[in-house]
PDB file of C-alpha atoms in Angstrom:
ATOM      1  CA  UNK A1119     -42.393 143.263 138.842  1.00 46.00           C
ATOM      2  CA  UNK A1120     -42.786 140.044 136.976  1.00 49.00           C
ATOM      3  CA  UNK A1121     -41.310 136.967 138.552  1.00 54.00           C
ATOM      4  CA  UNK A1122     -37.927 135.945 137.166  1.00 56.00           C
ATOM      5  CA  UNK A1123     -38.064 132.964 134.893  1.00 55.00           C
ATOM      6  CA  UNK A1124     -36.229 130.072 136.462  1.00 58.00           C
ATOM      7  CA  UNK A1125     -33.985 128.051 134.145  1.00 60.00           C
ATOM      8  CA  UNK A1126     -35.301 124.619 133.301  1.00 52.00           C
ATOM      9  CA  UNK A1127     -33.056 121.837 134.485  1.00 59.00           C
ATOM     10  CA  UNK A1128     -32.622 119.040 131.993  1.00 52.00           C
ATOM     11  CA  UNK A1129     -32.100 115.702 133.694  1.00 54.00           C
ATOM     12  CA  UNK A1130     -30.187 113.097 131.743  1.00 55.00           C
ATOM     13  CA  UNK A1131     -30.570 109.608 133.110  1.00 67.00           C
ATOM     14  CA  UNK A1132     -27.182 107.831 133.403  1.00 75.00           C
ATOM     15  CA  UNK A1133     -28.909 104.610 132.405  1.00 76.00           C
ATOM     16  CA  UNK A1134     -30.412 106.201 129.301  1.00 76.00           C
ATOM     17  CA  UNK A1135     -27.032 107.677 128.401  1.00 78.00           C
ATOM     18  CA  UNK A1136     -25.428 104.261 128.764  1.00 82.00           C
ATOM     19  CA  UNK A1137     -28.123 102.657 126.605  1.00 87.00           C
ATOM     20  CA  UNK A1138     -27.584 105.305 123.930  1.00 83.00           C
ATOM     21  CA  UNK A1139     -23.840 104.569 123.911  1.00 87.00           C
ATOM     22  CA  UNK A1140     -24.512 100.831 123.572  1.00 92.00           C
ATOM     23  CA  UNK A1141     -26.913 101.468 120.696  1.00 94.00           C
ATOM     24  CA  UNK A1142     -24.441 103.767 118.967  1.00 93.00           C
ATOM     25  CA  UNK A1143     -21.674 101.158 119.223  1.00 94.00           C
ATOM     26  CA  UNK A1144     -23.995  98.452 117.880  1.00 96.00           C
ATOM     27  CA  UNK A1145     -24.775 100.609 114.836  1.00 97.00           C
ATOM     28  CA  UNK A1146     -21.096 101.391 114.209  1.00 96.00           C
ATOM     29  CA  UNK A1147     -20.101  97.732 114.501  1.00 96.00           C
ATOM     30  CA  UNK A1148     -22.928  96.649 112.196  1.00 97.00           C
ATOM     31  CA  UNK A1149     -22.074  99.330 109.639  1.00 97.00           C
ATOM     32  CA  UNK A1150     -18.414  98.359 109.622  1.00 96.00           C
ATOM     33  CA  UNK A1151     -19.236  94.696 109.024  1.00 97.00           C
ATOM     34  CA  UNK A1152     -21.547  95.533 106.130  1.00 98.00           C
ATOM     35  CA  UNK A1153     -19.254  98.137 104.561  1.00 97.00           C
ATOM     36  CA  UNK A1154     -16.326  95.712 104.654  1.00 96.00           C
ATOM     37  CA  UNK A1155     -18.388  92.774 103.382  1.00 96.00           C
ATOM     38  CA  UNK A1156     -20.582  94.419 100.758  1.00 97.00           C
ATOM     39  CA  UNK A1157     -18.896  97.720  99.951  1.00 96.00           C
ATOM     40  CA  UNK A1158     -20.187 101.260 100.333  1.00 96.00           C
ATOM     41  CA  UNK A1159     -22.693 101.429  97.467  1.00 95.00           C
ATOM     42  CA  UNK A1160     -24.395  98.130  98.363  1.00 96.00           C
ATOM     43  CA  UNK A1161     -24.784  98.987 102.052  1.00 97.00           C
ATOM     44  CA  UNK A1162     -28.091 100.733 102.703  1.00 97.00           C
ATOM     45  CA  UNK A1163     -29.096 102.427 105.936  1.00 97.00           C
ATOM     46  CA  UNK A1164     -32.043  99.995 106.443  1.00 97.00           C
ATOM     47  CA  UNK A1165     -29.574  97.117 106.147  1.00 98.00           C
ATOM     48  CA  UNK A1166     -27.400  98.678 108.837  1.00 97.00           C
ATOM     49  CA  UNK A1167     -30.451  99.076 111.063  1.00 97.00           C
ATOM     50  CA  UNK A1168     -31.425  95.446 110.554  1.00 97.00           C
ATOM     51  CA  UNK A1169     -27.886  94.254 111.281  1.00 97.00           C
ATOM     52  CA  UNK A1170     -27.762  96.361 114.456  1.00 97.00           C
ATOM     53  CA  UNK A1171     -31.329  95.374 115.405  1.00 96.00           C
ATOM     54  CA  UNK A1172     -32.524  98.950 115.752  1.00 97.00           C
ATOM     55  CA  UNK A1173     -35.076 101.079 113.934  1.00 97.00           C
ATOM     56  CA  UNK A1174     -33.993 102.790 110.725  1.00 97.00           C
ATOM     57  CA  UNK A1175     -34.986 106.103 112.296  1.00 96.00           C
ATOM     58  CA  UNK A1176     -32.496 105.461 115.096  1.00 96.00           C
ATOM     59  CA  UNK A1177     -29.644 105.163 112.589  1.00 97.00           C
ATOM     60  CA  UNK A1178     -30.607 108.411 110.869  1.00 97.00           C
ATOM     61  CA  UNK A1179     -31.033 110.262 114.162  1.00 95.00           C
ATOM     62  CA  UNK A1180     -27.620 109.107 115.366  1.00 94.00           C
ATOM     63  CA  UNK A1181     -25.612 109.673 112.177  1.00 95.00           C
ATOM     64  CA  UNK A1182     -27.689 111.677 109.698  1.00 95.00           C
ATOM     65  CA  UNK A1183     -26.410 110.346 106.381  1.00 96.00           C
ATOM     66  CA  UNK A1184     -24.559 107.316 105.030  1.00 97.00           C
ATOM     67  CA  UNK A1185     -21.388 109.334 104.295  1.00 97.00           C
ATOM     68  CA  UNK A1186     -21.381 110.634 107.857  1.00 97.00           C
ATOM     69  CA  UNK A1187     -21.929 107.113 109.155  1.00 97.00           C
ATOM     70  CA  UNK A1188     -18.910 105.844 107.204  1.00 97.00           C
ATOM     71  CA  UNK A1189     -16.782 108.759 108.428  1.00 95.00           C
ATOM     72  CA  UNK A1190     -17.751 107.992 112.036  1.00 95.00           C
ATOM     73  CA  UNK A1191     -17.045 104.285 111.561  1.00 95.00           C
ATOM     74  CA  UNK A1192     -13.601 105.256 110.249  1.00 94.00           C
ATOM     75  CA  UNK A1193     -12.821 107.641 113.115  1.00 90.00           C
ATOM     76  CA  UNK A1194     -14.006 105.110 115.698  1.00 89.00           C
ATOM     77  CA  UNK A1195     -12.079 102.235 114.118  1.00 87.00           C
ATOM     78  CA  UNK A1196      -8.880 104.197 113.602  1.00 84.00           C
ATOM     79  CA  UNK A1197      -8.375 106.184 116.763  1.00 68.00           C
ATOM     80  CA  UNK A1198     -11.147 105.452 119.266  1.00 65.00           C
ATOM     81  CA  UNK A1199     -10.912 107.957 122.106  1.00 60.00           C
ATOM     82  CA  UNK A1200      -8.218 109.933 120.238  1.00 62.00           C
ATOM     83  CA  UNK A1201     -10.338 110.474 117.108  1.00 59.00           C
ATOM     84  CA  UNK A1202     -10.642 114.207 117.814  1.00 64.00           C
ATOM     85  CA  UNK A1203      -6.907 114.598 118.548  1.00 75.00           C
ATOM     86  CA  UNK A1204      -4.712 115.924 115.679  1.00 78.00           C
ATOM     87  CA  UNK A1205      -2.670 113.072 114.224  1.00 79.00           C
ATOM     88  CA  UNK A1206       0.691 114.533 115.272  1.00 80.00           C
ATOM     89  CA  UNK A1207      -0.522 114.831 118.874  1.00 83.00           C
ATOM     90  CA  UNK A1208      -1.722 111.244 119.278  1.00 82.00           C
ATOM     91  CA  UNK A1209       0.018 109.010 121.794  1.00 85.00           C
ATOM     92  CA  UNK A1210       1.614 106.637 119.242  1.00 82.00           C
ATOM     93  CA  UNK A1211       3.189 109.521 117.319  1.00 85.00           C
ATOM     94  CA  UNK A1212       4.551 111.066 120.502  1.00 89.00           C
ATOM     95  CA  UNK A1213       6.338 107.757 121.163  1.00 88.00           C
ATOM     96  CA  UNK A1214       7.907 107.912 117.701  1.00 88.00           C
ATOM     97  CA  UNK A1215       8.889 111.529 118.265  1.00 87.00           C
ATOM     98  CA  UNK A1216      10.392 110.857 121.701  1.00 88.00           C
ATOM     99  CA  UNK A1217      12.700 108.035 120.638  1.00 85.00           C
ATOM    100  CA  UNK A1218      16.285 109.185 120.022  1.00 87.00           C
ATOM    101  CA  UNK A1219      17.190 106.280 117.724  1.00 93.00           C
ATOM    102  CA  UNK A1220      16.387 106.675 114.028  1.00 94.00           C
ATOM    103  CA  UNK A1221      16.083 102.902 113.657  1.00 95.00           C
ATOM    104  CA  UNK A1222      13.733 102.694 116.630  1.00 94.00           C
ATOM    105  CA  UNK A1223      11.584 105.528 115.241  1.00 94.00           C
ATOM    106  CA  UNK A1224      11.078 103.696 111.960  1.00 96.00           C
ATOM    107  CA  UNK A1225      10.443 100.356 113.667  1.00 95.00           C
ATOM    108  CA  UNK A1226       7.807 102.004 115.871  1.00 94.00           C
ATOM    109  CA  UNK A1227       6.222 103.592 112.794  1.00 95.00           C
ATOM    110  CA  UNK A1228       6.180 100.234 110.984  1.00 95.00           C
ATOM    111  CA  UNK A1229       4.603  98.540 114.003  1.00 94.00           C
ATOM    112  CA  UNK A1230       1.958 101.255 114.302  1.00 92.00           C
ATOM    113  CA  UNK A1231       1.270 101.139 110.563  1.00 93.00           C
ATOM    114  CA  UNK A1232       0.968  97.357 110.558  1.00 94.00           C
ATOM    115  CA  UNK A1233      -1.481  97.483 113.466  1.00 91.00           C
ATOM    116  CA  UNK A1234      -3.570 100.161 111.766  1.00 91.00           C
ATOM    117  CA  UNK A1235      -3.782  98.115 108.561  1.00 93.00           C
ATOM    118  CA  UNK A1236      -4.861  95.029 110.511  1.00 92.00           C
ATOM    119  CA  UNK A1237      -7.703  97.012 112.093  1.00 89.00           C
ATOM    120  CA  UNK A1238      -8.677  99.291 109.252  1.00 92.00           C
ATOM    121  CA  UNK A1239      -7.142  98.066 105.981  1.00 93.00           C
ATOM    122  CA  UNK A1240     -10.337  96.708 104.487  1.00 94.00           C
ATOM    123  CA  UNK A1241     -12.297  99.751 105.600  1.00 95.00           C
ATOM    124  CA  UNK A1242      -9.674 101.989 104.003  1.00 95.00           C
ATOM    125  CA  UNK A1243     -10.163 100.232 100.679  1.00 96.00           C
ATOM    126  CA  UNK A1244     -13.942 100.697 101.003  1.00 96.00           C
ATOM    127  CA  UNK A1245     -13.355 104.428 101.470  1.00 97.00           C
ATOM    128  CA  UNK A1246     -10.878 104.579  98.596  1.00 96.00           C
ATOM    129  CA  UNK A1247     -13.271 102.840  96.211  1.00 96.00           C
ATOM    130  CA  UNK A1248     -16.283 104.911  97.310  1.00 97.00           C
ATOM    131  CA  UNK A1249     -14.362 108.167  96.810  1.00 96.00           C
ATOM    132  CA  UNK A1250     -14.957 107.995  93.060  1.00 93.00           C
ATOM    133  CA  UNK A1251     -18.758 107.967  93.429  1.00 93.00           C
ATOM    134  CA  UNK A1252     -19.488 110.118  96.488  1.00 96.00           C
ATOM    135  CA  UNK A1253     -18.103 113.669  96.934  1.00 96.00           C
ATOM    136  CA  UNK A1254     -18.268 113.475 100.725  1.00 96.00           C
ATOM    137  CA  UNK A1255     -16.317 110.215 100.780  1.00 97.00           C
ATOM    138  CA  UNK A1256     -13.889 111.702  98.252  1.00 97.00           C
ATOM    139  CA  UNK A1257     -13.214 114.473 100.777  1.00 97.00           C
ATOM    140  CA  UNK A1258     -12.709 111.884 103.511  1.00 96.00           C
ATOM    141  CA  UNK A1259     -10.237 109.925 101.369  1.00 97.00           C
ATOM    142  CA  UNK A1260      -8.323 113.121 100.543  1.00 97.00           C
ATOM    143  CA  UNK A1261      -8.165 113.897 104.259  1.00 95.00           C
ATOM    144  CA  UNK A1262      -6.839 110.404 105.054  1.00 95.00           C
ATOM    145  CA  UNK A1263      -4.156 110.587 102.357  1.00 96.00           C
ATOM    146  CA  UNK A1264      -3.153 114.092 103.473  1.00 96.00           C
ATOM    147  CA  UNK A1265      -2.742 112.974 107.091  1.00 93.00           C
ATOM    148  CA  UNK A1266      -0.687 109.972 105.995  1.00 95.00           C
ATOM    149  CA  UNK A1267       1.641 112.281 104.086  1.00 96.00           C
ATOM    150  CA  UNK A1268       1.737 114.705 106.998  1.00 95.00           C
ATOM    151  CA  UNK A1269       3.024 111.911 109.243  1.00 95.00           C
ATOM    152  CA  UNK A1270       5.557 110.833 106.607  1.00 96.00           C
ATOM    153  CA  UNK A1271       6.940 114.355 106.265  1.00 97.00           C
ATOM    154  CA  UNK A1272       7.068 114.846 110.035  1.00 95.00           C
ATOM    155  CA  UNK A1273       9.061 111.624 110.515  1.00 96.00           C
ATOM    156  CA  UNK A1274      11.465 112.570 107.720  1.00 97.00           C
ATOM    157  CA  UNK A1275      11.919 116.010 109.294  1.00 96.00           C
ATOM    158  CA  UNK A1276      12.816 114.308 112.589  1.00 95.00           C
ATOM    159  CA  UNK A1277      15.496 112.303 110.796  1.00 96.00           C
ATOM    160  CA  UNK A1278      16.835 115.450 109.104  1.00 96.00           C
ATOM    161  CA  UNK A1279      17.055 117.259 112.450  1.00 94.00           C
ATOM    162  CA  UNK A1280      18.899 114.303 113.966  1.00 93.00           C
ATOM    163  CA  UNK A1281      21.266 114.096 110.992  1.00 94.00           C
ATOM    164  CA  UNK A1282      20.089 110.541 110.385  1.00 95.00           C
ATOM    165  CA  UNK A1283      18.530 110.790 106.928  1.00 95.00           C
ATOM    166  CA  UNK A1284      20.501 109.211 104.111  1.00 91.00           C
ATOM    167  CA  UNK A1285      23.086 111.716 102.844  1.00 86.00           C
ATOM    168  CA  UNK A1286      21.920 111.810  99.227  1.00 92.00           C
ATOM    169  CA  UNK A1287      18.191 111.840  99.979  1.00 95.00           C
ATOM    170  CA  UNK A1288      15.949 114.827  99.309  1.00 97.00           C
ATOM    171  CA  UNK A1289      13.563 115.247 102.288  1.00 97.00           C
ATOM    172  CA  UNK A1290      10.531 116.067 100.143  1.00 97.00           C
ATOM    173  CA  UNK A1291      11.013 113.108  97.802  1.00 97.00           C
ATOM    174  CA  UNK A1292      11.789 110.823 100.740  1.00 97.00           C
ATOM    175  CA  UNK A1293       8.524 111.800 102.426  1.00 97.00           C
ATOM    176  CA  UNK A1294       6.750 110.803  99.202  1.00 98.00           C
ATOM    177  CA  UNK A1295       8.533 107.423  99.243  1.00 97.00           C
ATOM    178  CA  UNK A1296       7.609 106.826 102.885  1.00 97.00           C
ATOM    179  CA  UNK A1297       3.999 107.805 102.132  1.00 97.00           C
ATOM    180  CA  UNK A1298       3.889 105.355  99.209  1.00 97.00           C
ATOM    181  CA  UNK A1299       5.330 102.466 101.227  1.00 97.00           C
ATOM    182  CA  UNK A1300       2.831 103.136 104.009  1.00 95.00           C
ATOM    183  CA  UNK A1301      -0.148 103.739 101.716  1.00 96.00           C
ATOM    184  CA  UNK A1302      -3.204 101.455 102.166  1.00 95.00           C
ATOM    185  CA  UNK A1303      -3.137 100.627  98.456  1.00 95.00           C
ATOM    186  CA  UNK A1304       0.313  99.051  98.953  1.00 96.00           C
ATOM    187  CA  UNK A1305      -1.060  97.024 101.868  1.00 96.00           C
ATOM    188  CA  UNK A1306      -4.008  95.956  99.692  1.00 96.00           C
ATOM    189  CA  UNK A1307      -1.741  94.755  96.890  1.00 97.00           C
ATOM    190  CA  UNK A1308       0.462  92.670  99.180  1.00 97.00           C
ATOM    191  CA  UNK A1309      -1.952  91.360 101.834  1.00 96.00           C
ATOM    192  CA  UNK A1310      -5.298  91.136 100.030  1.00 95.00           C
ATOM    193  CA  UNK A1311      -4.254  90.578  96.418  1.00 96.00           C
ATOM    194  CA  UNK A1312      -1.064  88.563  96.969  1.00 97.00           C
ATOM    195  CA  UNK A1313      -2.018  86.872 100.234  1.00 97.00           C
ATOM    196  CA  UNK A1314       0.827  88.050 102.459  1.00 97.00           C
ATOM    197  CA  UNK A1315       0.301  87.547 106.186  1.00 97.00           C
ATOM    198  CA  UNK A1316       0.027  90.585 108.456  1.00 94.00           C
ATOM    199  CA  UNK A1317       3.350  89.572 110.012  1.00 95.00           C
ATOM    200  CA  UNK A1318       5.096  89.337 106.626  1.00 97.00           C
ATOM    201  CA  UNK A1319       3.724  92.732 105.603  1.00 97.00           C
ATOM    202  CA  UNK A1320       4.884  94.416 108.814  1.00 96.00           C
ATOM    203  CA  UNK A1321       8.358  92.856 108.530  1.00 97.00           C
ATOM    204  CA  UNK A1322       8.653  94.035 104.923  1.00 97.00           C
ATOM    205  CA  UNK A1323       7.432  97.508 105.885  1.00 97.00           C
ATOM    206  CA  UNK A1324      10.023  97.837 108.640  1.00 97.00           C
ATOM    207  CA  UNK A1325      12.853  96.670 106.370  1.00 97.00           C
ATOM    208  CA  UNK A1326      11.696  98.974 103.553  1.00 97.00           C
ATOM    209  CA  UNK A1327      11.584 101.981 105.897  1.00 97.00           C
ATOM    210  CA  UNK A1328      15.111 101.309 107.171  1.00 97.00           C
ATOM    211  CA  UNK A1329      16.552 100.638 103.716  1.00 96.00           C
ATOM    212  CA  UNK A1330      14.943 103.605 101.983  1.00 95.00           C
ATOM    213  CA  UNK A1331      15.504 106.290 104.634  1.00 96.00           C
ATOM    214  CA  UNK A1332      18.736 105.539 106.486  1.00 95.00           C
ATOM    215  CA  UNK A1333      22.360 105.511 105.272  1.00 87.00           C
TER     216      UNK A1333
END
């Protein structure tokens, strides 16, 4: 009888794993800086490698393509460790869902939205603008807009269940209004184009949510 083939054990060095994580973060940080500064079309993979001080091959091995790199930058910048968690199961949304006060729900949503725009607003505009020239980025932008609307509809449904939505408001149309107020293009118009501060934008967002959705 032939000897049984023993499985080969693959040893992964903790130090090598840590170095790989550091390299990956350096590439993501470099890519974000270049995307936000130069835009999607003008940012080449060799430029990202140079900014991160790694070989071009390392960037391709880690992320494959420029669209995939941008998608990973977005996921990392938006949600960090919760990137793989469905949006309605993330910790911030659960806080909104758990609060019994309609006013508090909308204030929490405005605070979360303001924080997201501070971290990701410029990257969102990069994605929006690149969507017209790259099919993969177009799919990413569609996904982002869909998730934004999903959150808007879920919050409106919470208000309906609690009997807190304005009496004459149609839930579907109100979700569209909430989505529009919270849309990154609205942030871009007010903060980037008109020079509003992050604080002024968040205050306006909170007041707009309360005025548009509650009696």
